[in-house]
Coordinates of C-alpha atoms in Angstrom, one line a residue:
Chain E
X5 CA 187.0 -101.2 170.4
X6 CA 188.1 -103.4 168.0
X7 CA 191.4 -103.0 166.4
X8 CA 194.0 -104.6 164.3
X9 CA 197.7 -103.6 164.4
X10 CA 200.7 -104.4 162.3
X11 CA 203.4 -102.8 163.4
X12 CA 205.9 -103.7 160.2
X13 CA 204.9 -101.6 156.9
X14 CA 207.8 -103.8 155.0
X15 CA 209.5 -106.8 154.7
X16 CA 212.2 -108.5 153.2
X17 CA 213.2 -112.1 153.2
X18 CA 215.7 -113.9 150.7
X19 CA 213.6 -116.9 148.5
X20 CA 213.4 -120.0 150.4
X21 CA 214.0 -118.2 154.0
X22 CA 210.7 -118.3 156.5
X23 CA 209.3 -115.1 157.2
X24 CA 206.6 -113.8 160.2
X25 CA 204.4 -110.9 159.7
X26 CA 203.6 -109.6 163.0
X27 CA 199.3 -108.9 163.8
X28 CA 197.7 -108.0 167.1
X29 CA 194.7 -107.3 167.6
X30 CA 192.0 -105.8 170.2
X31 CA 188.8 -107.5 170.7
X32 CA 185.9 -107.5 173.9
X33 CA 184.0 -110.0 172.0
X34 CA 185.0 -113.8 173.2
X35 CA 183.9 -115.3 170.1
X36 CA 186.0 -113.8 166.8
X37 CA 187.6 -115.2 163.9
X38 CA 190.9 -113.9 162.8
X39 CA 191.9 -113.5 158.6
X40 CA 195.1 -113.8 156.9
X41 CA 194.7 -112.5 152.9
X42 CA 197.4 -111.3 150.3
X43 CA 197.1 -109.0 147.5
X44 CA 199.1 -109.1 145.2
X45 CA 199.6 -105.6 142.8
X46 CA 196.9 -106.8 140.7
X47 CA 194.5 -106.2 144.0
X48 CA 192.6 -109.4 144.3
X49 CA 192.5 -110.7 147.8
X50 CA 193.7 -113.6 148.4
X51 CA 192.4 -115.5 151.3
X52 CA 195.2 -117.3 153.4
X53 CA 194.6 -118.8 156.3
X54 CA 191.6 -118.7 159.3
X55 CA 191.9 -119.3 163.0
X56 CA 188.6 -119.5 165.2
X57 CA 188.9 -118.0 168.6
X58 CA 188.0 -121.3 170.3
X59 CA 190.2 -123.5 168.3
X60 CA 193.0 -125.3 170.7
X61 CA 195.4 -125.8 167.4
X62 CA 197.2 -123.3 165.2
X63 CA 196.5 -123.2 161.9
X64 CA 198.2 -124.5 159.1
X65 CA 197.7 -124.5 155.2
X66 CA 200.6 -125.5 153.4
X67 CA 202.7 -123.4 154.0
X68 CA 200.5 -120.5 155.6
X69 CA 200.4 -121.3 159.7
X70 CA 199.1 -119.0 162.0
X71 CA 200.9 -118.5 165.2
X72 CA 198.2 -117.9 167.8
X73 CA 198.9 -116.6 170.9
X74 CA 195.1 -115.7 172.7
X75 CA 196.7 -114.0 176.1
X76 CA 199.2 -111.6 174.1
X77 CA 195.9 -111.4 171.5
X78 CA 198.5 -112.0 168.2
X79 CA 198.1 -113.8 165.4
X80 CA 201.3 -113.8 163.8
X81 CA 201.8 -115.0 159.8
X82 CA 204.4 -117.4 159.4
X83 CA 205.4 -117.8 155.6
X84 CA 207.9 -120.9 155.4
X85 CA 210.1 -121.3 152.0
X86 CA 209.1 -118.2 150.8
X87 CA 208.9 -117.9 146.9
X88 CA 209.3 -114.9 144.7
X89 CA 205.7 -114.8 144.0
X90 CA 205.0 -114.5 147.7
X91 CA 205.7 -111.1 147.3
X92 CA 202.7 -109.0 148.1
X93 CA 201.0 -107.2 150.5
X94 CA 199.5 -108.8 153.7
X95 CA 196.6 -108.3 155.2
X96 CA 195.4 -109.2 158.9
X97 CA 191.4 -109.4 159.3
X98 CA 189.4 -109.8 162.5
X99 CA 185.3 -110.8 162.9
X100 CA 183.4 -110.8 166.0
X101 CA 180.5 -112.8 166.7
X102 CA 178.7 -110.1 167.3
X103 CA 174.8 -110.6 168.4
X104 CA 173.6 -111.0 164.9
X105 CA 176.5 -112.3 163.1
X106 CA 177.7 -109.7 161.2
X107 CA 180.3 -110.5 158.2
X108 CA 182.2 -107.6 159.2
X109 CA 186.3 -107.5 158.9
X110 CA 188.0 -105.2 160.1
X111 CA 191.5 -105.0 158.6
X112 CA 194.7 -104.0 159.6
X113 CA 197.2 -101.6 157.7
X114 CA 198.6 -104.2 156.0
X115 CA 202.5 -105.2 156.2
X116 CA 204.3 -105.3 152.3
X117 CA 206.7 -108.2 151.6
X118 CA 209.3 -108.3 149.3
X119 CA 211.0 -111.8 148.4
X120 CA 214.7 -111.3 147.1
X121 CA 216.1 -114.0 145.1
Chain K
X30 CA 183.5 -123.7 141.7
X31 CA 183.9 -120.2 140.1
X32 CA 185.2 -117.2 142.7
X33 CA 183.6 -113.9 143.3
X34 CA 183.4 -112.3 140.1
X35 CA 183.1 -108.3 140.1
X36 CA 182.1 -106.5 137.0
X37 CA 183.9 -103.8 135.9
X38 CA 186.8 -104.4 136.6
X39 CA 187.5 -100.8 135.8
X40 CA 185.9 -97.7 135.5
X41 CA 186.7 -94.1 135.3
X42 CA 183.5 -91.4 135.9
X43 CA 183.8 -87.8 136.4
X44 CA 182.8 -85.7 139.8
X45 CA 179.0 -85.7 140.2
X46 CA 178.4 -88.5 138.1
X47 CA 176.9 -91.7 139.7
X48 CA 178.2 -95.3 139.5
X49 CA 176.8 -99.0 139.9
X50 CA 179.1 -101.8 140.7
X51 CA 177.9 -105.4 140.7
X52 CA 178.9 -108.9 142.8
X53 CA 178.3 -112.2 141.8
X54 CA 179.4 -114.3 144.9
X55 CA 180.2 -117.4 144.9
X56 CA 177.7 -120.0 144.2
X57 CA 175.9 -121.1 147.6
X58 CA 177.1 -117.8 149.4
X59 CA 174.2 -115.6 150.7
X60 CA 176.4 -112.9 152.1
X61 CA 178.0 -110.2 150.4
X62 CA 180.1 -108.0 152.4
X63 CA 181.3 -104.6 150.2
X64 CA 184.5 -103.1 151.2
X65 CA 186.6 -99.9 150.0
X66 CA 190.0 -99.6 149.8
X67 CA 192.2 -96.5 149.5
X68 CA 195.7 -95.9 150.0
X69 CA 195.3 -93.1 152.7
X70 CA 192.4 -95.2 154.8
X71 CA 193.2 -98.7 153.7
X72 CA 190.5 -101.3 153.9
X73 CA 187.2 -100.4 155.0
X74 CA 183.4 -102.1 155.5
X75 CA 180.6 -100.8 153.4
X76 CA 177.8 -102.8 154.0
X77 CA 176.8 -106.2 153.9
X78 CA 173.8 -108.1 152.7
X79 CA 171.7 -111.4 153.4
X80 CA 169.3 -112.3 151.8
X81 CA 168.5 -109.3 150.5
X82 CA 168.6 -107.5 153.2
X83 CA 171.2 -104.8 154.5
X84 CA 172.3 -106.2 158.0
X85 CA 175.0 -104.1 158.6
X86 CA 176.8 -100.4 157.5
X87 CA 180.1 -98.9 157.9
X88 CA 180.4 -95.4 157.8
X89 CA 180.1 -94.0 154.9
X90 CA 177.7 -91.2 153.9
X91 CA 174.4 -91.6 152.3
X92 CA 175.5 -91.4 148.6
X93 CA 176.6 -95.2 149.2
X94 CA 174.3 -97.3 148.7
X95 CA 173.6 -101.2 147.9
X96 CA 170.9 -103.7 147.1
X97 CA 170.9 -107.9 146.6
X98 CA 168.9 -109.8 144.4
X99 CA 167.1 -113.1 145.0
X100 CA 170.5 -115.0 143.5
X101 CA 172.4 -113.3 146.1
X102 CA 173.9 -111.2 143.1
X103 CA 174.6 -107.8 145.1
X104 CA 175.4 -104.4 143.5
X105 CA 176.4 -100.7 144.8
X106 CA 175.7 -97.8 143.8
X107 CA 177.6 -94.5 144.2
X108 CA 175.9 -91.0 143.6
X109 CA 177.0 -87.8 143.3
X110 CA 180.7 -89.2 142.8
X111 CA 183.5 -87.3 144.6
X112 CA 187.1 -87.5 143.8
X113 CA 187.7 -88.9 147.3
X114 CA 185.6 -91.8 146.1
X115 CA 188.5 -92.7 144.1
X116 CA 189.4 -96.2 145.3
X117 CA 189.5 -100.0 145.1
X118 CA 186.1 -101.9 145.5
X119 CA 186.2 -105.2 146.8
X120 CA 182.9 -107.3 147.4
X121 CA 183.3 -110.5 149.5
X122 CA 181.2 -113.6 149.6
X123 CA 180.8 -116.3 152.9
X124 CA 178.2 -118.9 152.9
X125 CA 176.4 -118.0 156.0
X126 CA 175.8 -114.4 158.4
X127 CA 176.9 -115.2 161.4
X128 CA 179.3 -117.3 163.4
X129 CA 183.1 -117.9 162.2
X130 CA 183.2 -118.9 158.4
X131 CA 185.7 -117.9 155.5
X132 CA 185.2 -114.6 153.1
X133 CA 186.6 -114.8 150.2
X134 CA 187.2 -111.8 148.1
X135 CA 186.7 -111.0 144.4
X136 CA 189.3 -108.8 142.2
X137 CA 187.5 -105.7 143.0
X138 CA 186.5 -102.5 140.6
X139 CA 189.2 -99.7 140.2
X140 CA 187.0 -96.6 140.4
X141 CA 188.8 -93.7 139.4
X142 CA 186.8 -89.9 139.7
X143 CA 188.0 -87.2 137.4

């Protein structure tokens, strides 16, 4: 069954300090795509950052990069230099590439980060 | 490019009442993916449509329901409003169904039942 874990309800990192939010997930399904989004209080989701199943490289935007480990299935969040206005919550997303192709996410429980100046 | 837009952004409706909530996804997107979000169940699927078709259903009872137009524009509709249906709508475009491609989400309706 699919399934996405994060084990850390809360975080706290002091401004400018890297942070990793921890995501595993459980998939059957060879082909998937795995999501990174914040949402900030005023509950827009943001999206972050993508990695495709079958991509050899981890990936990066800015400063967003997805630590992807396929055998140990996780897809850890690495936030570098954080910023006050990084705090949020965070949200890991998996799709499968189901027969059909679906644009279904399943989410998990989200981790909450708090930046301290 | 504009985002996914949602419209309202708010709304309060009292038990038994019914609701419509509308999408407008992002121009060239021909998905729309509905999700609802509360704090006790977090982040679930709704439905999703392509081209005006419904391809796909969480589950949800029948009093959900959703349509999308010929511009992709997508609404739900919400019947016989429960107090449980309290929540956070988001809608969420991608350009395609199918394969591995980005959703992007709009800043959701705050439904509250009274």
């Amino acid at each position: 069954a699919q399934k996405i874990t994060q084990t850390q309800p809360g975080m706290f990192v002091q401004e400018k300090e890297a942070v990793t939010l921890d995501c595993t997930y459980d998939t059957s399904d060879p082909s998937y795509g795995l999501f990174w989004y914040k949402q900030p209080s005023s509950g827009e989701m943001i999206f972050l950052i993508y990695q495709g199943s079958y991509d050899q490289q981890n990936a990066t935007e800015g400063r967003y990069s997805l630590n992807f480990q396929k055998a140990r299935k996780s897809a850890n969040l690495v936030i570098s230099a954080s910023q006050l206005g990084d705090s949020a919550m965070y949200f890991c997303a998996m799709r499968e590439a189901i027969s059909g192709g679906y644009n279904k996410l399943i989410f998990g429980a989200g981790t909450r980060l708090a930046v301290h100046p | 490019k504009a985002g996914v837009t949602q419209t309202p952004r708010y709304l309060i409706k009292t038990r038994g009442q019914q609701v419509t909530l509308s999408c407008s996804p992002i121009s060239g997107h021909r998905s729309v993916s509905w999700y609802q979000q509360t704090p006790g169940q977090g982040l679930q699927f709704l439905f999703e449509y392509f081209s005006e078709t419904q391809r796909n259903k969480g589950n949800f009872p029948g009093r959900f329901s959703g349509r999308q137009f010929s511009n992709s524009r997508s609404e739900m509709n919400v019947s016989t409003l429960e107090l449980g249906d309290s929540a956070l709508y988001l809608c969420a475009s991608s350009l395609v169904a199918g394969g591995i491609y980005e959703q992007y989400f709009g800043p959701g309706t705050r439904l509250t039942v009274t």
